XYZ file of C-alpha atoms in Angstrom:
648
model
C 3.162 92.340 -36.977
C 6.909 92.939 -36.606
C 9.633 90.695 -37.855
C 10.553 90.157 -34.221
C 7.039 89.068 -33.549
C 6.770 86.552 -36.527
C 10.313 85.477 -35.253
C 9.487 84.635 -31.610
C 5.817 82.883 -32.717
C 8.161 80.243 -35.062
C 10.591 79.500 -32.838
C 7.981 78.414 -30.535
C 6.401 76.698 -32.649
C 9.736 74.677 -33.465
C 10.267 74.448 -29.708
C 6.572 72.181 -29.461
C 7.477 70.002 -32.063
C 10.945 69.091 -30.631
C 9.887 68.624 -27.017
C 6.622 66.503 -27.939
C 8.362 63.002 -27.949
C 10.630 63.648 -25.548
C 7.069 64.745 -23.500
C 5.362 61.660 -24.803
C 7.918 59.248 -23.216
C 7.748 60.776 -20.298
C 4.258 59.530 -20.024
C 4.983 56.305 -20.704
C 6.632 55.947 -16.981
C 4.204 58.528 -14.990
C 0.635 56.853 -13.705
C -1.902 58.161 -16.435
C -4.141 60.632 -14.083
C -6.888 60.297 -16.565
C -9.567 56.999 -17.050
C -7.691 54.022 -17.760
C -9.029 51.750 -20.690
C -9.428 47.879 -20.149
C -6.441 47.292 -22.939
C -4.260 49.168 -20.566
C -4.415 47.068 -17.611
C -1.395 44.685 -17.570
C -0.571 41.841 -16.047
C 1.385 43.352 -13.140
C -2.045 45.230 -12.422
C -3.842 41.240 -12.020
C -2.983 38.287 -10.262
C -3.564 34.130 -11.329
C -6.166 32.684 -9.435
C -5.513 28.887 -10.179
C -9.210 26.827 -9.284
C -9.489 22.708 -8.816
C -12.811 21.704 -9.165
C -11.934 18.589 -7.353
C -14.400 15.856 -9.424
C -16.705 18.962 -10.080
C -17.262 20.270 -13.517
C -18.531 23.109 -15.713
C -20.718 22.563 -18.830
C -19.621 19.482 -18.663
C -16.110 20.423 -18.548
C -13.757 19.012 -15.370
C -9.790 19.687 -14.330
C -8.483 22.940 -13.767
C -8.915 26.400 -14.277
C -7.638 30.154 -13.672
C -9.228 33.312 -13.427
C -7.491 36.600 -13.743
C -8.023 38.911 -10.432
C -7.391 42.814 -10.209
C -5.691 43.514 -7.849
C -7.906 44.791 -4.975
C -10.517 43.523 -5.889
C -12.332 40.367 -4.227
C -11.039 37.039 -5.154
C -14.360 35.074 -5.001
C -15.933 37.521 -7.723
C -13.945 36.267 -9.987
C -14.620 32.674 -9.282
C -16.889 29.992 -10.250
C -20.121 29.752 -8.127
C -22.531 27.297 -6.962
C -24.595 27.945 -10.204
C -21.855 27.456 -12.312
C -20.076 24.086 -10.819
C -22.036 20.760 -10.815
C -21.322 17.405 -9.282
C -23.343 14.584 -9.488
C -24.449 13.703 -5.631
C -22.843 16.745 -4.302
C -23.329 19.857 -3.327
C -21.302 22.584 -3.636
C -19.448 24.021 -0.577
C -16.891 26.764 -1.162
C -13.409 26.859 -1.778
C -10.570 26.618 0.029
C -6.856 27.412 0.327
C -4.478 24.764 -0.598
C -3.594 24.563 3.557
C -7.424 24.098 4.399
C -8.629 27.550 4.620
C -11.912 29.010 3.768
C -11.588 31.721 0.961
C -13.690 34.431 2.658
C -15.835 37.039 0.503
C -12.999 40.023 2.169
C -9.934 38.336 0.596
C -8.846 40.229 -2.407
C -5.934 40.301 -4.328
C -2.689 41.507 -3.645
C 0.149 42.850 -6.560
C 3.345 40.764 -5.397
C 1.764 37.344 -5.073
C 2.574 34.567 -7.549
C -0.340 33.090 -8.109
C -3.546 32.126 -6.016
C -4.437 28.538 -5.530
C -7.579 26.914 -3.889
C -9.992 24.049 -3.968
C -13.485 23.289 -4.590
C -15.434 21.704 -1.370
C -18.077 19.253 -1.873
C -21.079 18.293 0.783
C -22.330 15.025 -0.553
C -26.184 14.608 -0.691
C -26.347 10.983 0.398
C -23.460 10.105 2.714
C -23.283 6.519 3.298
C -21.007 5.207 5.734
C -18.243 2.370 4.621
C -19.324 -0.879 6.054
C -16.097 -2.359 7.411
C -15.146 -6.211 6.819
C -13.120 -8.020 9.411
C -11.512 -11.305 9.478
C -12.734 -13.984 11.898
C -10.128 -17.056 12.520
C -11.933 -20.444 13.414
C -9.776 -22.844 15.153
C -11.697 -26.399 15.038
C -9.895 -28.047 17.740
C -10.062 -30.963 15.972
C -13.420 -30.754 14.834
C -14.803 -31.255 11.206
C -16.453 -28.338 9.218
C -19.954 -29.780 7.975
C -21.203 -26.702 6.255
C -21.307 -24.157 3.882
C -17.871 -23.657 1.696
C -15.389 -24.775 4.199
C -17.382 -28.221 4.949
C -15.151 -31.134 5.357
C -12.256 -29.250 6.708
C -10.293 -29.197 9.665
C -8.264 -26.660 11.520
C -7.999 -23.274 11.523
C -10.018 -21.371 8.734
C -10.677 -18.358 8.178
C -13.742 -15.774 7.346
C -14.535 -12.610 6.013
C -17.518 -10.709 7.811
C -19.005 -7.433 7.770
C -18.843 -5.310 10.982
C -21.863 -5.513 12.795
C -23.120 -9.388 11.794
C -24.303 -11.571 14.399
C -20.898 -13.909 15.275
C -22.774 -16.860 16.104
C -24.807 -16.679 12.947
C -21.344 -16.981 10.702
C -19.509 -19.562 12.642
C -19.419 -23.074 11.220
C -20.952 -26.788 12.325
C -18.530 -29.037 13.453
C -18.342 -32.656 14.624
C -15.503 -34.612 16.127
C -15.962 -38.131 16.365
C -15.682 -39.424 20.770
C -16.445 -36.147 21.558
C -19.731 -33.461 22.091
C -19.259 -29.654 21.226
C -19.867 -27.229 24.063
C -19.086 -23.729 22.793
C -17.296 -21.030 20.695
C -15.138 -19.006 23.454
C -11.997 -16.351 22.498
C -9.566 -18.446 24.149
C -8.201 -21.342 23.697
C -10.077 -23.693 26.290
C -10.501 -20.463 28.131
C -11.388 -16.591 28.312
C -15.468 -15.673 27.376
C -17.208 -17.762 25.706
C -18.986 -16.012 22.421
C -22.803 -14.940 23.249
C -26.166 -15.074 21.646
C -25.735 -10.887 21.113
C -21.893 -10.976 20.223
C -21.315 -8.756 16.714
C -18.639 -8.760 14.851
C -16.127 -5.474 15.878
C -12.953 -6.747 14.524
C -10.643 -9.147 13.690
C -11.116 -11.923 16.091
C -9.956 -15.976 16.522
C -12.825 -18.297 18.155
C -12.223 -21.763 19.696
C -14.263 -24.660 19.912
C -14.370 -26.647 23.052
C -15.233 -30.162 23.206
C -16.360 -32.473 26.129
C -15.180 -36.360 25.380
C -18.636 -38.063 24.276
C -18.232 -40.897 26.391
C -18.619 -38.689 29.555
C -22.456 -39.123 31.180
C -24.435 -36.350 30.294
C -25.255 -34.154 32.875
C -21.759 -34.525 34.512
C -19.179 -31.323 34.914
C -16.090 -32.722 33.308
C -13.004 -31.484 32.977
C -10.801 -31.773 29.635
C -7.123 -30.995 29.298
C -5.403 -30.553 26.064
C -1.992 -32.711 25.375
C 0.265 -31.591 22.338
C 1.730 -34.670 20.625
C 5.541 -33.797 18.666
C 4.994 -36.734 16.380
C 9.470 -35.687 15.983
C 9.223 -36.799 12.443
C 6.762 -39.873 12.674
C 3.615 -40.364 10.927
C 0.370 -41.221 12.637
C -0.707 -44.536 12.330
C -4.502 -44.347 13.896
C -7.081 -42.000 15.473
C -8.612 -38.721 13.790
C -5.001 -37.745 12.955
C -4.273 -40.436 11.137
C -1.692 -39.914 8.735
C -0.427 -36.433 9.951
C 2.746 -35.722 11.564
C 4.415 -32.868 13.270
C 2.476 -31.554 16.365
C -1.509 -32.938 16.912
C -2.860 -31.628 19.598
C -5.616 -33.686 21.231
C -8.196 -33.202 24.366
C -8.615 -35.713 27.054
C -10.664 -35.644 29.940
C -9.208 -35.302 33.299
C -7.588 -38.579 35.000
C -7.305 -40.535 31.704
C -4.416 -42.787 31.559
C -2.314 -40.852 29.176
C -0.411 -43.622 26.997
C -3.792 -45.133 26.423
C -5.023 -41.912 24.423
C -1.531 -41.094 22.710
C -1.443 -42.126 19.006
C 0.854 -45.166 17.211
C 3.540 -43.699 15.587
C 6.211 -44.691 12.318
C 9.503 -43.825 11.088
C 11.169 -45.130 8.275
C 14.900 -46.362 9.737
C 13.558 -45.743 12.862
C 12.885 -47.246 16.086
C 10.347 -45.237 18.442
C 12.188 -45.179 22.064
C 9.003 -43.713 24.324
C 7.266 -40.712 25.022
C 8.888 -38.286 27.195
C 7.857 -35.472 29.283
C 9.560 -32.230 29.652
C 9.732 -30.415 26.441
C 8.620 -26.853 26.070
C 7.641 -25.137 22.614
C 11.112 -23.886 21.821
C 12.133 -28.032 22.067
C 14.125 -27.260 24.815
C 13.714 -29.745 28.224
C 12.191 -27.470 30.588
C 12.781 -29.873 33.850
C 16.692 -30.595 32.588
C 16.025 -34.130 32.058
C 13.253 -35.357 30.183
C 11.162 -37.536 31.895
C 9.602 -40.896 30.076
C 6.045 -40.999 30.558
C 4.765 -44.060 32.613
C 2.330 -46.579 32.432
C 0.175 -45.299 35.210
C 0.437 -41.266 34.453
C -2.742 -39.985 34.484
C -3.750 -36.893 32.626
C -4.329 -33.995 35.394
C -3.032 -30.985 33.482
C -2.498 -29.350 29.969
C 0.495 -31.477 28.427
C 3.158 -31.630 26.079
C 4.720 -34.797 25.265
C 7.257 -35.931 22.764
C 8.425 -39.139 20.843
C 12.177 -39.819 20.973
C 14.069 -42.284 18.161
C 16.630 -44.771 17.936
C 18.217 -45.415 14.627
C 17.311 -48.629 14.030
C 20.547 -50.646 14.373
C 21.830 -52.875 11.188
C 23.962 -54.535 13.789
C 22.814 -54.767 17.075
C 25.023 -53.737 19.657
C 26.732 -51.349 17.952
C 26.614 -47.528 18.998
C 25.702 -45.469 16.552
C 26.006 -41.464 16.299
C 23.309 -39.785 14.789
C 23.442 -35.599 13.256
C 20.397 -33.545 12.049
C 19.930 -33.238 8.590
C 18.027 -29.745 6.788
C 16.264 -30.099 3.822
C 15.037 -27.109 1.928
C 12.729 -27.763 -0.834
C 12.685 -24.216 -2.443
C 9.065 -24.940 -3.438
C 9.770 -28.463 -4.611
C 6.968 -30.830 -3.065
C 8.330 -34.326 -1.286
C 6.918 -37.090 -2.901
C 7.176 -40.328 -0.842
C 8.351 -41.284 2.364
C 7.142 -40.320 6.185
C 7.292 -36.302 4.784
C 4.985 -37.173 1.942
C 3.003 -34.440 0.837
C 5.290 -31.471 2.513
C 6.832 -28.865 1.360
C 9.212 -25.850 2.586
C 12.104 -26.773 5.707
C 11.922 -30.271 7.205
C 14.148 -31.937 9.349
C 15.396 -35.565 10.421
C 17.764 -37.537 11.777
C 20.489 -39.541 9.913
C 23.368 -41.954 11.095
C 27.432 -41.518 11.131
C 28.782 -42.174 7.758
C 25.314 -42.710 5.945
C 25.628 -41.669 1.747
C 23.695 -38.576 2.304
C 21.891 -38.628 -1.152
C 20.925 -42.256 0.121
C 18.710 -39.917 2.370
C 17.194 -37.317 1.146
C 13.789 -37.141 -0.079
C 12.530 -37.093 -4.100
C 10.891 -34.164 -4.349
C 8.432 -33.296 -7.463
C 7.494 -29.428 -8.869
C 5.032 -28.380 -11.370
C 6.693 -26.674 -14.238
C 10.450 -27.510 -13.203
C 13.324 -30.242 -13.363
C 15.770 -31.099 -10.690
C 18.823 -30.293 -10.947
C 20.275 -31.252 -7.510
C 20.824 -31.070 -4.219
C 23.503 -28.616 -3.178
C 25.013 -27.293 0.614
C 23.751 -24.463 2.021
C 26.673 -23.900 3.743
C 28.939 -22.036 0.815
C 31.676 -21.292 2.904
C 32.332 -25.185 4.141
C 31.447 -26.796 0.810
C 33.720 -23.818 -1.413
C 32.391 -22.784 -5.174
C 31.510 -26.548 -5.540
C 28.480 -27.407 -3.132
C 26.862 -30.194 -5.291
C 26.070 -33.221 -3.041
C 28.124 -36.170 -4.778
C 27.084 -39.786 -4.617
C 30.355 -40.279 -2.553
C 29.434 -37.841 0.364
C 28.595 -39.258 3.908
C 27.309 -37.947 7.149
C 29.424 -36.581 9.246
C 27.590 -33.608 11.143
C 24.876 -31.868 10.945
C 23.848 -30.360 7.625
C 21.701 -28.111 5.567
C 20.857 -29.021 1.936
C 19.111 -27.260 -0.695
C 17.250 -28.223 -3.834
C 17.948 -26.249 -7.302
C 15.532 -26.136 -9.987
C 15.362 -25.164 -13.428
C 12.263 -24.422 -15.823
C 10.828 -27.248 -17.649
C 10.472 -27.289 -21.586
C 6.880 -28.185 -21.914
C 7.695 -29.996 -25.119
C 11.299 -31.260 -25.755
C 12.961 -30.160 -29.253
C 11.129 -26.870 -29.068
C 12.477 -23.863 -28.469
C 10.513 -22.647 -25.227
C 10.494 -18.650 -24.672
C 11.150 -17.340 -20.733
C 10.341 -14.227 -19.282
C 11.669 -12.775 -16.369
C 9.447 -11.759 -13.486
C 10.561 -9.296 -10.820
C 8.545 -9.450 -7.437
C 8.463 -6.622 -5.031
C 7.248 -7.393 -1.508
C 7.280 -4.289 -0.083
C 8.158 -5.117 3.664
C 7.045 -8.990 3.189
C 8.990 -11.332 3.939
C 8.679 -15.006 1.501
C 7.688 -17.849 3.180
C 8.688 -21.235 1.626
C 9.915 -21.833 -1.965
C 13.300 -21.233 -3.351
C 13.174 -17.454 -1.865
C 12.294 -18.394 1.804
C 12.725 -16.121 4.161
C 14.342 -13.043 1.609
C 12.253 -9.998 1.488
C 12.630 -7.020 -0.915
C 12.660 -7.273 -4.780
C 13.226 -10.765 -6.004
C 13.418 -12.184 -9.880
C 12.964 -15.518 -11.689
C 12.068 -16.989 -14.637
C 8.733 -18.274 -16.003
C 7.516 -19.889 -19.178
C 5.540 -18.298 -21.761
C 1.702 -18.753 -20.870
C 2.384 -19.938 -17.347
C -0.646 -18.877 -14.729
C 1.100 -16.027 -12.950
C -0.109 -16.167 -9.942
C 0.879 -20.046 -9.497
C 4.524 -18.327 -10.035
C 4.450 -15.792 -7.077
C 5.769 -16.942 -4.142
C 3.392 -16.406 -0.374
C 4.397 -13.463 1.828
C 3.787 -12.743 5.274
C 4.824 -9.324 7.004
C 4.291 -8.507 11.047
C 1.318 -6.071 12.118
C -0.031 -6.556 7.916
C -2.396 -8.245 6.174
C -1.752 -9.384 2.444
C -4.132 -7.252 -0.092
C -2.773 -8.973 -2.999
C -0.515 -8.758 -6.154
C -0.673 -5.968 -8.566
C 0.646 -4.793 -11.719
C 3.172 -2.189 -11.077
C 3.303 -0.743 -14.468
C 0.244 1.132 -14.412
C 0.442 2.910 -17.704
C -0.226 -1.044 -19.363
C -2.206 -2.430 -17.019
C -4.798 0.631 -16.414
C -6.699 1.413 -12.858
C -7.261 -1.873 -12.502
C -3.583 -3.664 -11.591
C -5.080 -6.381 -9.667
C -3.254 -9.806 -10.978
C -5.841 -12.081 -11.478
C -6.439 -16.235 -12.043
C -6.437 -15.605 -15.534
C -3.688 -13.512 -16.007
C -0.504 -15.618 -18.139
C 3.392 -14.608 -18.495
C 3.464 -12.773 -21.912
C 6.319 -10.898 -21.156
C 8.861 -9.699 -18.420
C 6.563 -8.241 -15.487
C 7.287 -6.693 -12.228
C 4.568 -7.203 -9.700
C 4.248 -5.846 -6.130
C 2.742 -6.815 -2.937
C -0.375 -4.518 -1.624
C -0.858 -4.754 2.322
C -3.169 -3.330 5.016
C -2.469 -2.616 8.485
C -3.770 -5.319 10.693
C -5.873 -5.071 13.899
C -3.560 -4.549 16.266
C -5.963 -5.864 19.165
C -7.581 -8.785 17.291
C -9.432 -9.425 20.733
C -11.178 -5.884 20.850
C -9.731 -5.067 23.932
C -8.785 -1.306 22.582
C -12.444 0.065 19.922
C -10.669 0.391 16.582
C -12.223 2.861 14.101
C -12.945 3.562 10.249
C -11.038 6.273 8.374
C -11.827 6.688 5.201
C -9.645 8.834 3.102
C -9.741 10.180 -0.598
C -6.460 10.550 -2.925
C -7.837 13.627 -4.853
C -6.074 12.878 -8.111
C -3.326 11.022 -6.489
C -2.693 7.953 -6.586
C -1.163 5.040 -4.354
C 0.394 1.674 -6.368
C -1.471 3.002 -9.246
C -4.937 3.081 -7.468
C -6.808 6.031 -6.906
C -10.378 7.242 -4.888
C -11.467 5.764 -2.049
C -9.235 3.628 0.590
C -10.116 2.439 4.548
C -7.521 2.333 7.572
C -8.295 1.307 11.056
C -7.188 3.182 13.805
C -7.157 2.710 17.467
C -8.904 5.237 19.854
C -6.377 7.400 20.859
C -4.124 7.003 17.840
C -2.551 10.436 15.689
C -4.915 10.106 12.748
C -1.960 11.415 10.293
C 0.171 8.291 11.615
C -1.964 6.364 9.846
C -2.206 7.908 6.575
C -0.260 7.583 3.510
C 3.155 9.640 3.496
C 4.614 11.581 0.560
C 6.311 8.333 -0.561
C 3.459 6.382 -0.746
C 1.023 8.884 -2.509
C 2.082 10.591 -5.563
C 0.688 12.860 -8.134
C 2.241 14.382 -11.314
C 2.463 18.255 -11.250
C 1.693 18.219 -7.599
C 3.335 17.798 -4.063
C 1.485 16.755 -1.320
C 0.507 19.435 1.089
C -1.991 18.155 3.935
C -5.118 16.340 4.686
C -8.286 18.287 4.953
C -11.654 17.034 6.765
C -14.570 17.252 4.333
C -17.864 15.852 4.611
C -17.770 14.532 8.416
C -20.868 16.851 8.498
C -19.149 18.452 11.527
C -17.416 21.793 12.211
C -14.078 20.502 11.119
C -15.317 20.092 7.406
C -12.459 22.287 5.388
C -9.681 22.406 8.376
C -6.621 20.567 8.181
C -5.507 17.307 9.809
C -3.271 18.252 12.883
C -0.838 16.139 14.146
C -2.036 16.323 17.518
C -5.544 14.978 16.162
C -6.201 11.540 17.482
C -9.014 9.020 16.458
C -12.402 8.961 18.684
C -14.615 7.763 16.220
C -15.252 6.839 12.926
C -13.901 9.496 10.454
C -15.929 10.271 6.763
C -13.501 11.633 5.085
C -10.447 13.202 4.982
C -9.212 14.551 1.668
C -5.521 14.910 0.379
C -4.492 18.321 -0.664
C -1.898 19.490 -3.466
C 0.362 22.196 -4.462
C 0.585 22.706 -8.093
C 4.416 22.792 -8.765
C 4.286 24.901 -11.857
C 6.840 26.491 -13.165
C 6.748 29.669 -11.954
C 10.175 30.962 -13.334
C 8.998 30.268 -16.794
C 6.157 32.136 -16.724
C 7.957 35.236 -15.007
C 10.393 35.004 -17.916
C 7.024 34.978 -20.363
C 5.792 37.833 -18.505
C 9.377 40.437 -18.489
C 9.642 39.167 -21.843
C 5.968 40.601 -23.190
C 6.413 43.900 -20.943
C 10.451 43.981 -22.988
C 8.808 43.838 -26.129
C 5.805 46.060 -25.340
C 8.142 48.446 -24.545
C 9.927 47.677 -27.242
C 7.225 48.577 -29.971
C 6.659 51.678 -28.115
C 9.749 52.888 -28.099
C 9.780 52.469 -31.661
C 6.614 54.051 -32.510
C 7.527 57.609 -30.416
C 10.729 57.178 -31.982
C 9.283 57.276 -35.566
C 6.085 59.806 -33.831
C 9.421 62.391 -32.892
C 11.088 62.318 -35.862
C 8.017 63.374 -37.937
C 7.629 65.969 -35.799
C 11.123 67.496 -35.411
C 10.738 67.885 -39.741
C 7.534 69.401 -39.420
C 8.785 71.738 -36.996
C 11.919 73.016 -39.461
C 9.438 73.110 -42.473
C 7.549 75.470 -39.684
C 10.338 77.678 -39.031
C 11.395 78.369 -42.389
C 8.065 78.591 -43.751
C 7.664 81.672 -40.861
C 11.281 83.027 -41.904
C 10.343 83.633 -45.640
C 6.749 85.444 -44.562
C 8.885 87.567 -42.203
C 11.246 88.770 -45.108
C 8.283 88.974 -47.249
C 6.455 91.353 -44.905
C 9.531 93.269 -44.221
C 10.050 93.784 -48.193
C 6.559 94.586 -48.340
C 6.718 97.397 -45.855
C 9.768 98.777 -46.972
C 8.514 99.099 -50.726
């Protein structure tokens, strides 16, 4: 071997070793052509596949889950099946996209994407359709209840009834003495009268209609009904004895009409006649009211109303008279010809009369009186107190002011402050009358809530009831109930549900049952019922993003599911209108994780990986690049060895 040779073969050898991490990190960023290993697949090779089991489970196990997909490869191969989820009553029925689409066995996974998200679909094995409940109003007409849990009273009442009872079966007994009952009809002494076959569809108001008992039997008769204004007198005889306000009465046709109107009395008050001529609004329809006669006979549907004189200290004296307001602010009258009332009422006081002279005592449970006071803040200034000097000189609007009783002078008695939200009610009577929107007050410790909270009433709504808004103390169940005492400050909010907006089933209403799916509404969660006209946008009638909340998640849609038809796992359109009964619709969610975190996670581990590596060739190429001088001047001395060697 020549020196040249020996040469050459070393510095090649050096050559390797300095070129073999520069060669290795080159490798790092070229696609390995060889078989990968399952420790080199990263995460940018896989995509999340986020799975709600939607009240499934596994092993026992509910919520969430995700499942790592290759990319390219099928997504539902990676997920749960029908072996592995369970639900008790259910069956399972594939998954779906977050917007309502099937996950088909061809979708794979695609590098790029985020994450995956779908749904677990559930066909339940006994589907039982919601019975709905309806309320029907019974106007008495007079009449006396003389049954079941409403017996001995009068008016209008009303009941609660499943869809589909028998109407007649449900409606009351009644008896009104001087007169025989004919029939339950839909309108007041007209429209159908209710049949032997009549169910219950809706909401719906029935009227009695009576025939006057003295009538001979066997003889067509017909009644008319006459509406007394009693104008702030009391009824002195009759079946309305005692009331005052507006009594309506029925009469038969061609009775002399004074003969069947009632005696009335007013304190201070001297009853002028009755007088024809008003309409509902108290307005005189025919200009000038007309005094009723004592020949008038009764030939048509009346109103009739009693009209006052002061009575006169001095006789012959005129004497002006202006309409005083009284507001009770939940303060109950006690005494007087408005014994018994509470709320607005109204009467009529003369010219310079000491106004505290008269105005009514009122009484309320849990309160003292503090005063009257005007209404009117900008007539009376900062100062609206009624003083013992203050006369009559218009008309006027007073108010009562109250303040919470101690239960038991000399002790210190602890208040708590309760906030009421009525969302969209509007308070009717009390010392809030008429304000809607969040009100507070102040109640004693131990005091029955709900003898605090004030009534509501709200247009196209019926009341649901009062519930605990702070859900985290209360639990699922937020319902205020008898029991329930002020132990603390409390806020409380009104629950309402659409009313029938055809109470006389003249447009079919339906049943649309709907499920939060781990939202809730007011706290509550599962389950809920609207009713929806034929013809109505079903999504118009469900719960909007402000009304249905759930942490983590926005709301995305409403999905059909387990209607048993071929909408099951499509979306609620807005152009989708009701034509029947609907079992159910299901809210849908987007999971609003935070994807920017977990991106930064991600770079972060593929930074570091890199990292290491880097570190390791750079250790790996230093090695080398020693061993490969060692190598060359190892070679050198054999060369001069050799070449000694050959020269001795």
């Amino acid at each position: 071997m020549t020196l040249k040779k020996i040469i050459a073969g070393a510095t090649a050898i050096a050559a390797l070793a300095v070129l073999a991490p520069m060669t290795a990190q080159a490798d790092e960023n070229t696609p390995a052509a060889t078989e990968t290993t399952n420790s080199q697949v990263t995460n940018q090779q896989s995509v999340p596949v986020v799975y709600h089991m939607n009240g499934g489970s596994i092993n026992g196990v509910s919520g969430d889950g995700t499942v790592q997909v290759p990319a390219g490869q099928t997504i539902l191969d990676k997920l749960p099946t029908a072996v592995d989820l369970q639900r008790d009553g259910y069956k399972f029925a594939g998954w779906t996209y977050t917007d309502g689409t099937p996950v088909q066995s061809g979708d794979v996974a695609k590098l790029g994407k985020d994450y995956y998200e779908v749904q677990a679909q559930w066909t339940s094995l006994t589907p039982e359709q919601p019975t709905a409940t309806y309320n029907i109003i019974v106007s008495t007409n007079g009449g006396t209840v003389q049954n079941g849990e409403n017996a001995g009273q009068t008016g209008d009442l009303q009941y609660q009834v499943k869809e589909g009872t028998n109407l007649l079966s449900v409606l009351p007994k009644l008896k009104r003495d001087g007169f025989v009952f004919v029939a339950w009809h839909y309108a007041d002494n007209a429209g159908t009268q209710v049949g032997a076959q009549d169910t219950v569809k809706g909401n719906v108001t029935v009227y009695a209609t009576w025939n006057l008992d003295k009538v001979d039997p066997g003889m067509q008769v017909t009644t008319h009904t006459v509406v007394v204004r009693t104008n702030g007198g009391t009824v002195q005889d009759g079946e309305a004895k005692g009331q005052n306000g507006d009594v309506s009465i029925t009469v038969g046709d061609g009775d002399n009409l004074l003969s069947v109107l009632p005696s009335l009395k007013r304190d201070g008050f001297v009853q002028r006649g009755w007088y024809y001529g008003w309409d509902e609004n108290d307005n005189q329809s025919y200009g000038t009211s007309t005094k009723v006669g004592e020949s008038d006979t009764v030939t048509k549907d009346l109103v009739v109303r009693a009209l006052w004189d002061v009575a006169d200290p001095d006789s012959g004296m005129n004497v002006k008279t202006y309409d005083v307001t009284v507001k009770t602010k939940g303060g109950v009258i006690d005494g007087g010809e408005f014994d018994g009332q509470s709320g607005d009422v109204k009467f009529t006081a003369a010219e310079n009369d000491t106004l505290l002279d008269k105005l009514p005592k009122l009484k309320r449970d849990g309160y003292t009186f503090r005063g009257w006071h005007y209404e009117d803040v900008a007539a009376h200034g900062t100062n609206t107190t009624v003083k013992a000097t203050d006369t009559v000189t218009g008309d006027v609007t007073v108010i009562a002011l109250w303040d919470v009783a101690d239960p038991d002078s000399g002790m210190n008695v602890k208040t708590y402050d309760v906030t009421v939200k009525t969302k969209g009610g509007v308070i009717d009577g009390g010392e809030f009358d008429g304000q809607s929107g969040d009100v507070k007050f102040t109640a004693a410790e131990n005091d029955t809530l709900l003898d605090k909270l004030p009534k509501l009433k709200r247009d196209g709504y019926t009341f649901r009831g009062w519930h605990y808004e702070d859900v985290a103390a209360h639990g699922t169940n937020t319902t205020v109930k008898a029991t329930d005492t002020v132990t603390g400050d409390v806020t409380v909010i009104a629950l309402w549900d659409v009313a029938d907006p055809d109470p006389d089933m003249n447009v079919e209403q339906f049943t649309v049952v709907y499920n939060t799916n781990g939202g809730n509404i007011n706290g509550e969660v599962g389950d809920f019922s609207v009713q929806v006209a034929k013809g109505d946008t079903i999504l118009d009638k469900l719960p909007t993003t402000d009304e249905i909340v759930r942490d983590g998640y926005k709301l995305s849609g409403w999905q059909y599911a387990e209607t048993g038809t071929d909408k099951d796992g499509s979306a609620v359109k807005a152009t989708d209108t009701a034509t029947g009964n609907v079992y159910k619709i299901v809210a849908q969610w987007t999971k609003v994780a935070a994807k920017g975190d977990q991106s930064k996670t991600d770079a972060a581990a593929k930074a570091d990986a890199k990292k290491n590596d880097g570190a390791i060739l750079g250790e790996t190429g230093s090695a080398i690049a020693g061993v490969a001088v060692f190598a060359l001047v190892a070679l050198a001395g054999a060369a001069a060895v050799m070449l000694l060697r050959k020269r001795a």
